[in-house]
Amino acid sequence: MNAQQHHPTRQNSAVTVIGLGPMGQAMTRALLAAGHPVTVWNRTPGRADGVVADGARPATTPGEALEASDLVILSLTDYRAMYDILDDAAASLAGRTLVNLSSDTPDRTRKAATWAAGHHADFLTGGVMVPAPMVGTAAATVFYSGSGEVMERHRAALAPLGAARYLGADPGLAQMMYQAQLAVFLTTLSALMHATAMLGTAGTKAAEALPELLSFTDTIGAVLRAGEAAPGAALDAGEHPGDLSTVTMMGATSDHIVETSRALGLDLALPLAVQAHYRRAIEDGHGGDNWTRVIDAIRDPHHQVRD
């Protein structure tokens, strides 16, 4: 056994993964493939079988899992699960770094960082922006926030999961970016299903509809970038030039979508929500502004429409 094997570097240092759903299993395999010794623990022990067969070492308790590595990655349903699992093993947290890649709210991630500090552990929040099969591939991105020094200390060890994007010291930032991206993703998924249902009423099979709809979603980013050299710059400046599209024009389209969906007997929750944004902007006197003006009602839903 060579010296590197006796004294692992950051690149192949020991890592613990707690939580072995599809994402936790994918992360474990990516770490193993990169040469890390990986210890795993899951509340349902059988879920560890596959990664153990691939070379991971199973721990029998959360405390044993914590003590196996300085770097501990959590892949759980939510942050409540972290407390449920680690509270009884809190004595083993001191001196370790927890990297929680579970989904929850930014406020809960900030409270978790305080909880970890109270047990003398470092804490990083993370958000993995790809599904499990893409973890560890060139397409994978992981957002992180928390101490910059802690991030740099473990950057190499975390690299096998995906390209690391560090957002800043606030532990809530990575979770905020994660939720923001998923807001776009989940809304798009619902929109795709609404559109597929709409076309289905005319006899178009999903196998025909979805390729067309997905092709269109692929172009949306290019369309938005073509309308503004630096997307978001006008928003930051409080400017909503209506030279390419207006609230009134887009609002009329939202009206047509609601009318069509109602006539077809489809659920109206999504189209009504979109329509409400445009109607609010029009009622507030911004019909001639760019469609981005709908952000006002999103930012301040209780603002009173002016007379």
CSV table of C-alpha atoms in Angstrom, one decimal:
chain,number,residue,atom,x,y,z
A,1,MET,CA,0.0,0.0,0.0
A,2,ASN,CA,1.5,3.3,-1.0
A,3,ALA,CA,1.8,6.5,1.1
A,4,GLN,CA,-1.2,8.1,-0.6
A,5,GLN,CA,-3.3,5.1,0.4
A,6,HIS,CA,-2.1,5.4,4.0
A,7,HIS,CA,-2.7,9.2,4.1
A,8,PRO,CA,-5.6,10.1,1.8
A,9,THR,CA,-5.5,13.6,0.2
A,10,ARG,CA,-8.4,15.9,-0.1
A,11,GLN,CA,-9.0,14.4,-3.5
A,12,ASN,CA,-9.5,10.9,-2.1
A,13,SER,CA,-10.3,11.6,1.6
A,14,ALA,CA,-12.9,9.6,3.4
A,15,VAL,CA,-16.5,10.8,3.0
A,16,THR,CA,-19.7,9.7,4.7
A,17,VAL,CA,-23.1,9.7,3.0
A,18,ILE,CA,-26.2,9.6,5.1
A,19,GLY,CA,-29.4,9.0,3.2
A,20,LEU,CA,-29.5,6.5,0.3
A,21,GLY,CA,-32.4,7.4,-1.9
A,22,PRO,CA,-31.7,7.6,-5.6
A,23,MET,CA,-29.7,10.8,-5.1
A,24,GLY,CA,-27.7,9.5,-2.2
A,25,GLN,CA,-26.9,6.3,-4.0
A,26,ALA,CA,-25.8,8.3,-7.1
A,27,MET,CA,-23.5,10.6,-5.0
A,28,THR,CA,-22.0,7.6,-3.3
A,29,ARG,CA,-21.2,5.9,-6.6
A,30,ALA,CA,-19.7,9.2,-8.0
A,31,LEU,CA,-17.4,9.5,-4.9
A,32,LEU,CA,-16.4,5.8,-5.1
A,33,ALA,CA,-15.5,6.2,-8.8
A,34,ALA,CA,-13.3,9.2,-7.8
A,35,GLY,CA,-11.4,7.0,-5.4
A,36,HIS,CA,-12.9,8.2,-2.1
A,37,PRO,CA,-13.5,5.7,0.7
A,38,VAL,CA,-17.2,6.1,1.4
A,39,THR,CA,-19.1,5.1,4.6
A,40,VAL,CA,-22.9,5.0,4.2
A,41,TRP,CA,-25.9,4.8,6.5
A,42,ASN,CA,-29.6,4.8,5.8
A,43,ARG,CA,-32.7,4.3,8.0
A,44,THR,CA,-33.7,1.4,5.8
A,45,PRO,CA,-30.5,-0.7,5.8
A,46,GLY,CA,-31.5,-2.6,2.6
A,47,ARG,CA,-31.0,0.5,0.5
A,48,ALA,CA,-27.3,0.3,1.2
A,49,ASP,CA,-26.9,-3.1,-0.4
A,50,GLY,CA,-26.2,-1.8,-3.9
A,51,VAL,CA,-23.6,0.8,-3.0
A,52,VAL,CA,-22.0,-1.6,-0.5
A,53,ALA,CA,-21.6,-4.1,-3.3
A,54,ASP,CA,-19.9,-1.3,-5.2
A,55,GLY,CA,-17.4,-0.7,-2.4
A,56,ALA,CA,-19.0,1.5,0.2
A,57,ARG,CA,-18.7,0.6,3.9
A,58,PRO,CA,-22.0,0.3,5.8
A,59,ALA,CA,-22.2,1.9,9.2
A,60,THR,CA,-24.6,0.4,11.8
A,61,THR,CA,-25.5,3.6,13.5
A,62,PRO,CA,-25.5,7.4,12.6
A,63,GLY,CA,-22.8,7.9,15.2
A,64,GLU,CA,-20.5,5.3,13.6
A,65,ALA,CA,-21.2,7.0,10.2
A,66,LEU,CA,-20.2,10.4,11.5
A,67,GLU,CA,-17.1,9.2,13.1
A,68,ALA,CA,-15.9,7.5,9.9
A,69,SER,CA,-15.2,10.8,8.1
A,70,ASP,CA,-14.5,14.5,8.6
A,71,LEU,CA,-16.8,15.2,5.6
A,72,VAL,CA,-20.4,14.1,6.0
A,73,ILE,CA,-22.9,14.5,3.1
A,74,LEU,CA,-26.6,14.4,3.9
A,75,SER,CA,-29.2,13.5,1.2
A,76,LEU,CA,-32.5,13.4,3.0
A,77,THR,CA,-36.2,14.2,2.5
A,78,ASP,CA,-35.9,17.5,4.4
A,79,TYR,CA,-34.0,19.1,7.2
A,80,ARG,CA,-36.3,17.7,9.9
A,81,ALA,CA,-34.8,14.3,9.0
A,82,MET,CA,-31.3,15.6,9.8
A,83,TYR,CA,-32.3,16.3,13.4
A,84,ASP,CA,-34.2,13.0,13.7
A,85,ILE,CA,-31.1,11.1,12.6
A,86,LEU,CA,-28.3,13.1,14.2
A,87,ASP,CA,-29.7,14.5,17.4
A,88,ASP,CA,-28.8,11.3,19.3
A,89,ALA,CA,-25.4,11.2,17.7
A,90,ALA,CA,-24.7,14.9,18.3
A,91,ALA,CA,-21.6,14.1,20.5
A,92,SER,CA,-19.9,12.9,17.3
A,93,LEU,CA,-20.4,16.1,15.3
A,94,ALA,CA,-17.6,18.2,16.8
A,95,GLY,CA,-14.8,18.9,14.3
A,96,ARG,CA,-16.7,17.6,11.3
A,97,THR,CA,-18.3,19.3,8.3
A,98,LEU,CA,-21.9,18.6,7.4
A,99,VAL,CA,-22.9,19.2,3.8
A,100,ASN,CA,-26.7,19.1,3.7
A,101,LEU,CA,-27.9,18.5,0.1
A,102,SER,CA,-31.5,18.0,1.1
A,103,SER,CA,-34.3,20.3,0.0
A,104,ASP,CA,-36.0,22.7,2.4
A,105,THR,CA,-36.5,26.4,3.0
A,106,PRO,CA,-33.7,29.0,3.2
A,107,ASP,CA,-34.7,29.8,6.8
A,108,ARG,CA,-34.5,26.2,7.9
A,109,THR,CA,-31.0,25.9,6.4
A,110,ARG,CA,-29.9,29.0,8.4
A,111,LYS,CA,-31.3,27.5,11.6
A,112,ALA,CA,-29.5,24.2,10.7
A,113,ALA,CA,-26.2,26.0,10.4
A,114,THR,CA,-26.7,27.5,13.8
A,115,TRP,CA,-27.5,24.1,15.2
A,116,ALA,CA,-24.4,22.6,13.7
A,117,ALA,CA,-22.2,25.4,15.1
A,118,GLY,CA,-23.7,24.7,18.5
A,119,HIS,CA,-22.3,21.2,18.2
A,120,HIS,CA,-18.9,22.6,17.0
A,121,ALA,CA,-19.4,21.3,13.5
A,122,ASP,CA,-19.0,23.3,10.2
A,123,PHE,CA,-22.0,23.4,7.9
A,124,LEU,CA,-22.5,23.9,4.1
A,125,THR,CA,-25.8,24.1,2.4
A,126,GLY,CA,-26.1,22.6,-1.1
A,127,GLY,CA,-28.5,22.1,-3.9
A,128,VAL,CA,-28.0,19.5,-6.6
A,129,MET,CA,-29.5,20.8,-9.9
A,130,VAL,CA,-29.7,17.5,-11.8
A,131,PRO,CA,-31.6,14.2,-11.3
A,132,ALA,CA,-29.8,11.2,-9.8
A,133,PRO,CA,-28.7,9.7,-13.2
A,134,MET,CA,-26.8,12.9,-14.0
A,135,VAL,CA,-24.9,13.2,-10.7
A,136,GLY,CA,-21.2,13.2,-11.4
A,137,THR,CA,-21.6,14.0,-15.1
A,138,ALA,CA,-20.4,17.0,-17.0
A,139,ALA,CA,-24.0,18.3,-16.9
A,140,ALA,CA,-24.1,18.3,-13.1
A,141,THR,CA,-24.1,21.6,-11.1
A,142,VAL,CA,-24.2,21.9,-7.3
A,143,PHE,CA,-24.8,25.2,-5.6
A,144,TYR,CA,-23.2,25.7,-2.2
A,145,SER,CA,-23.3,28.4,0.5
A,146,GLY,CA,-21.8,28.8,3.9
A,147,SER,CA,-18.3,29.5,5.1
A,148,GLY,CA,-16.0,30.2,2.1
A,149,GLU,CA,-13.0,28.7,4.0
A,150,VAL,CA,-14.9,25.5,4.7
A,151,MET,CA,-16.0,25.4,1.0
A,152,GLU,CA,-12.4,25.7,-0.2
A,153,ARG,CA,-11.3,23.1,2.3
A,154,HIS,CA,-13.7,20.5,0.8
A,155,ARG,CA,-14.0,21.7,-2.8
A,156,ALA,CA,-11.9,18.9,-4.2
A,157,ALA,CA,-13.7,16.2,-2.2
A,158,LEU,CA,-17.1,17.5,-3.4
A,159,ALA,CA,-16.0,17.9,-7.0
A,160,PRO,CA,-17.0,14.3,-8.1
A,161,LEU,CA,-20.7,15.3,-7.5
A,162,GLY,CA,-20.7,18.0,-10.1
A,163,ALA,CA,-19.4,21.5,-10.9
A,164,ALA,CA,-19.4,23.5,-7.6
A,165,ARG,CA,-21.0,26.9,-7.7
A,166,TYR,CA,-20.3,28.8,-4.4
A,167,LEU,CA,-22.8,31.6,-3.8
A,168,GLY,CA,-21.7,33.2,-0.5
A,169,ALA,CA,-21.5,33.0,3.2
A,170,ASP,CA,-25.2,33.1,4.0
A,171,PRO,CA,-26.3,29.4,4.5
A,172,GLY,CA,-29.7,30.2,2.9
A,173,LEU,CA,-28.3,31.3,-0.5
A,174,ALA,CA,-27.8,27.8,-2.0
A,175,GLN,CA,-31.3,26.7,-0.9
A,176,MET,CA,-32.7,30.0,-2.3
A,177,MET,CA,-31.1,29.3,-5.7
A,178,TYR,CA,-32.2,25.7,-5.6
A,179,GLN,CA,-35.8,26.6,-4.9
A,180,ALA,CA,-35.7,29.4,-7.5
A,181,GLN,CA,-34.6,27.0,-10.2
A,182,LEU,CA,-37.1,24.4,-9.1
A,183,ALA,CA,-39.8,27.0,-9.3
A,184,VAL,CA,-39.0,27.4,-13.0
A,185,PHE,CA,-38.7,23.6,-13.4
A,186,LEU,CA,-41.9,22.6,-11.6
A,187,THR,CA,-43.9,25.3,-13.3
A,188,THR,CA,-42.6,24.2,-16.7
A,189,LEU,CA,-43.5,20.6,-16.0
A,190,SER,CA,-47.1,21.6,-15.1
A,191,ALA,CA,-47.3,23.8,-18.2
A,192,LEU,CA,-46.1,20.9,-20.3
A,193,MET,CA,-48.8,18.6,-18.9
A,194,HIS,CA,-51.4,21.3,-19.3
A,195,ALA,CA,-50.4,21.8,-23.0
A,196,THR,CA,-50.3,18.1,-23.6
A,197,ALA,CA,-53.8,17.7,-22.1
A,198,MET,CA,-55.0,20.6,-24.2
A,199,LEU,CA,-53.7,19.0,-27.4
A,200,GLY,CA,-55.0,15.6,-26.3
A,201,THR,CA,-58.6,16.9,-26.5
A,202,ALA,CA,-58.0,17.4,-30.3
A,203,GLY,CA,-56.8,13.8,-30.6
A,204,THR,CA,-53.0,14.5,-30.5
A,205,LYS,CA,-51.2,11.8,-28.6
A,206,ALA,CA,-48.7,12.7,-26.0
A,207,ALA,CA,-46.0,11.0,-28.1
A,208,GLU,CA,-46.7,13.6,-30.8
A,209,ALA,CA,-47.3,16.5,-28.6
A,210,LEU,CA,-44.4,16.4,-26.2
A,211,PRO,CA,-41.6,16.4,-28.8
A,212,GLU,CA,-43.1,19.6,-30.3
A,213,LEU,CA,-43.6,21.2,-26.9
A,214,LEU,CA,-40.1,20.2,-25.7
A,215,SER,CA,-38.6,21.7,-28.8
A,216,PHE,CA,-40.4,25.0,-28.0
A,217,THR,CA,-39.2,25.0,-24.4
A,218,ASP,CA,-35.6,24.5,-25.7
A,219,THR,CA,-35.9,27.8,-27.6
A,220,ILE,CA,-37.3,29.9,-24.7
A,221,GLY,CA,-33.9,30.9,-23.3
A,222,ALA,CA,-32.7,32.0,-26.7
A,223,VAL,CA,-35.9,34.0,-27.3
A,224,LEU,CA,-35.5,35.8,-24.0
A,225,ARG,CA,-31.8,36.5,-24.5
A,226,ALA,CA,-32.5,37.9,-28.0
A,227,GLY,CA,-34.8,40.5,-26.4
A,228,GLU,CA,-32.2,41.8,-24.0
A,229,ALA,CA,-28.4,41.9,-24.3
A,230,ALA,CA,-28.0,41.3,-20.6
A,231,PRO,CA,-31.1,39.5,-19.3
A,232,GLY,CA,-32.2,41.0,-16.0
A,233,ALA,CA,-30.3,44.3,-16.3
A,234,ALA,CA,-33.4,46.3,-17.2
A,235,LEU,CA,-35.3,44.6,-14.3
A,236,ASP,CA,-32.5,45.7,-11.9
A,237,ALA,CA,-32.8,49.2,-13.3
A,238,GLY,CA,-36.6,49.2,-12.8
A,239,GLU,CA,-37.1,49.5,-16.6
A,240,HIS,CA,-39.8,47.6,-18.5
A,241,PRO,CA,-39.6,48.8,-22.2
A,242,GLY,CA,-42.6,47.6,-24.2
A,243,ASP,CA,-41.0,47.8,-27.6
A,244,LEU,CA,-41.0,44.0,-28.2
A,245,SER,CA,-44.0,42.7,-26.2
A,246,THR,CA,-46.4,44.4,-23.8
A,247,VAL,CA,-48.4,43.4,-20.8
A,248,THR,CA,-51.6,44.0,-22.7
A,249,MET,CA,-50.5,41.7,-25.6
A,250,MET,CA,-49.4,38.9,-23.4
A,251,GLY,CA,-52.4,39.4,-21.1
A,252,ALA,CA,-54.7,38.9,-24.1
A,253,THR,CA,-52.9,35.6,-24.9
A,254,SER,CA,-53.4,34.5,-21.2
A,255,ASP,CA,-57.1,35.3,-21.6
A,256,HIS,CA,-57.3,33.1,-24.7
A,257,ILE,CA,-55.5,30.2,-22.9
A,258,VAL,CA,-58.0,30.5,-20.0
A,259,GLU,CA,-61.0,30.6,-22.4
A,260,THR,CA,-59.7,27.6,-24.4
A,261,SER,CA,-58.9,25.6,-21.3
A,262,ARG,CA,-62.3,26.3,-19.8
A,263,ALA,CA,-64.1,25.3,-23.1
A,264,LEU,CA,-62.1,22.0,-23.1
A,265,GLY,CA,-63.0,21.2,-19.5
A,266,LEU,CA,-59.4,21.4,-18.2
A,267,ASP,CA,-58.2,22.4,-14.8
A,268,LEU,CA,-57.8,26.2,-14.7
A,269,ALA,CA,-55.4,26.6,-11.7
A,270,LEU,CA,-52.3,27.2,-13.8
A,271,PRO,CA,-53.7,29.4,-16.6
A,272,LEU,CA,-55.7,31.5,-14.1
A,273,ALA,CA,-52.6,32.1,-12.0
A,274,VAL,CA,-50.8,33.4,-15.1
A,275,GLN,CA,-53.7,35.5,-16.2
A,276,ALA,CA,-53.9,37.1,-12.7
A,277,HIS,CA,-50.4,38.4,-13.1
A,278,TYR,CA,-51.2,40.2,-16.3
A,279,ARG,CA,-54.6,41.5,-15.2
A,280,ARG,CA,-53.0,43.0,-12.1
A,281,ALA,CA,-50.3,44.8,-14.2
A,282,ILE,CA,-53.0,46.2,-16.5
A,283,GLU,CA,-55.2,47.3,-13.7
A,284,ASP,CA,-52.2,49.1,-12.2
A,285,GLY,CA,-51.7,51.1,-15.4
A,286,HIS,CA,-48.8,49.2,-16.9
A,287,GLY,CA,-50.4,47.7,-20.0
A,288,GLY,CA,-47.9,49.3,-22.3
A,289,ASP,CA,-44.9,48.0,-20.4
A,290,ASN,CA,-42.9,44.9,-21.1
A,291,TRP,CA,-44.3,41.6,-19.8
A,292,THR,CA,-41.6,41.7,-17.1
A,293,ARG,CA,-43.9,44.2,-15.2
A,294,VAL,CA,-45.8,41.3,-13.8
A,295,ILE,CA,-42.9,41.0,-11.3
A,296,ASP,CA,-44.5,43.8,-9.3
A,297,ALA,CA,-47.5,41.7,-8.2
A,298,ILE,CA,-45.2,38.8,-7.4
A,299,ARG,CA,-42.9,40.9,-5.3
A,300,ASP,CA,-45.8,42.6,-3.5
A,301,PRO,CA,-49.0,40.6,-3.7
A,302,HIS,CA,-50.8,42.8,-1.2
A,303,HIS,CA,-50.1,46.1,-2.9
A,304,GLN,CA,-53.3,48.1,-3.5
A,305,VAL,CA,-54.0,48.8,-7.2
A,306,ARG,CA,-54.0,52.5,-7.8
A,307,ASP,CA,-57.2,54.3,-8.8
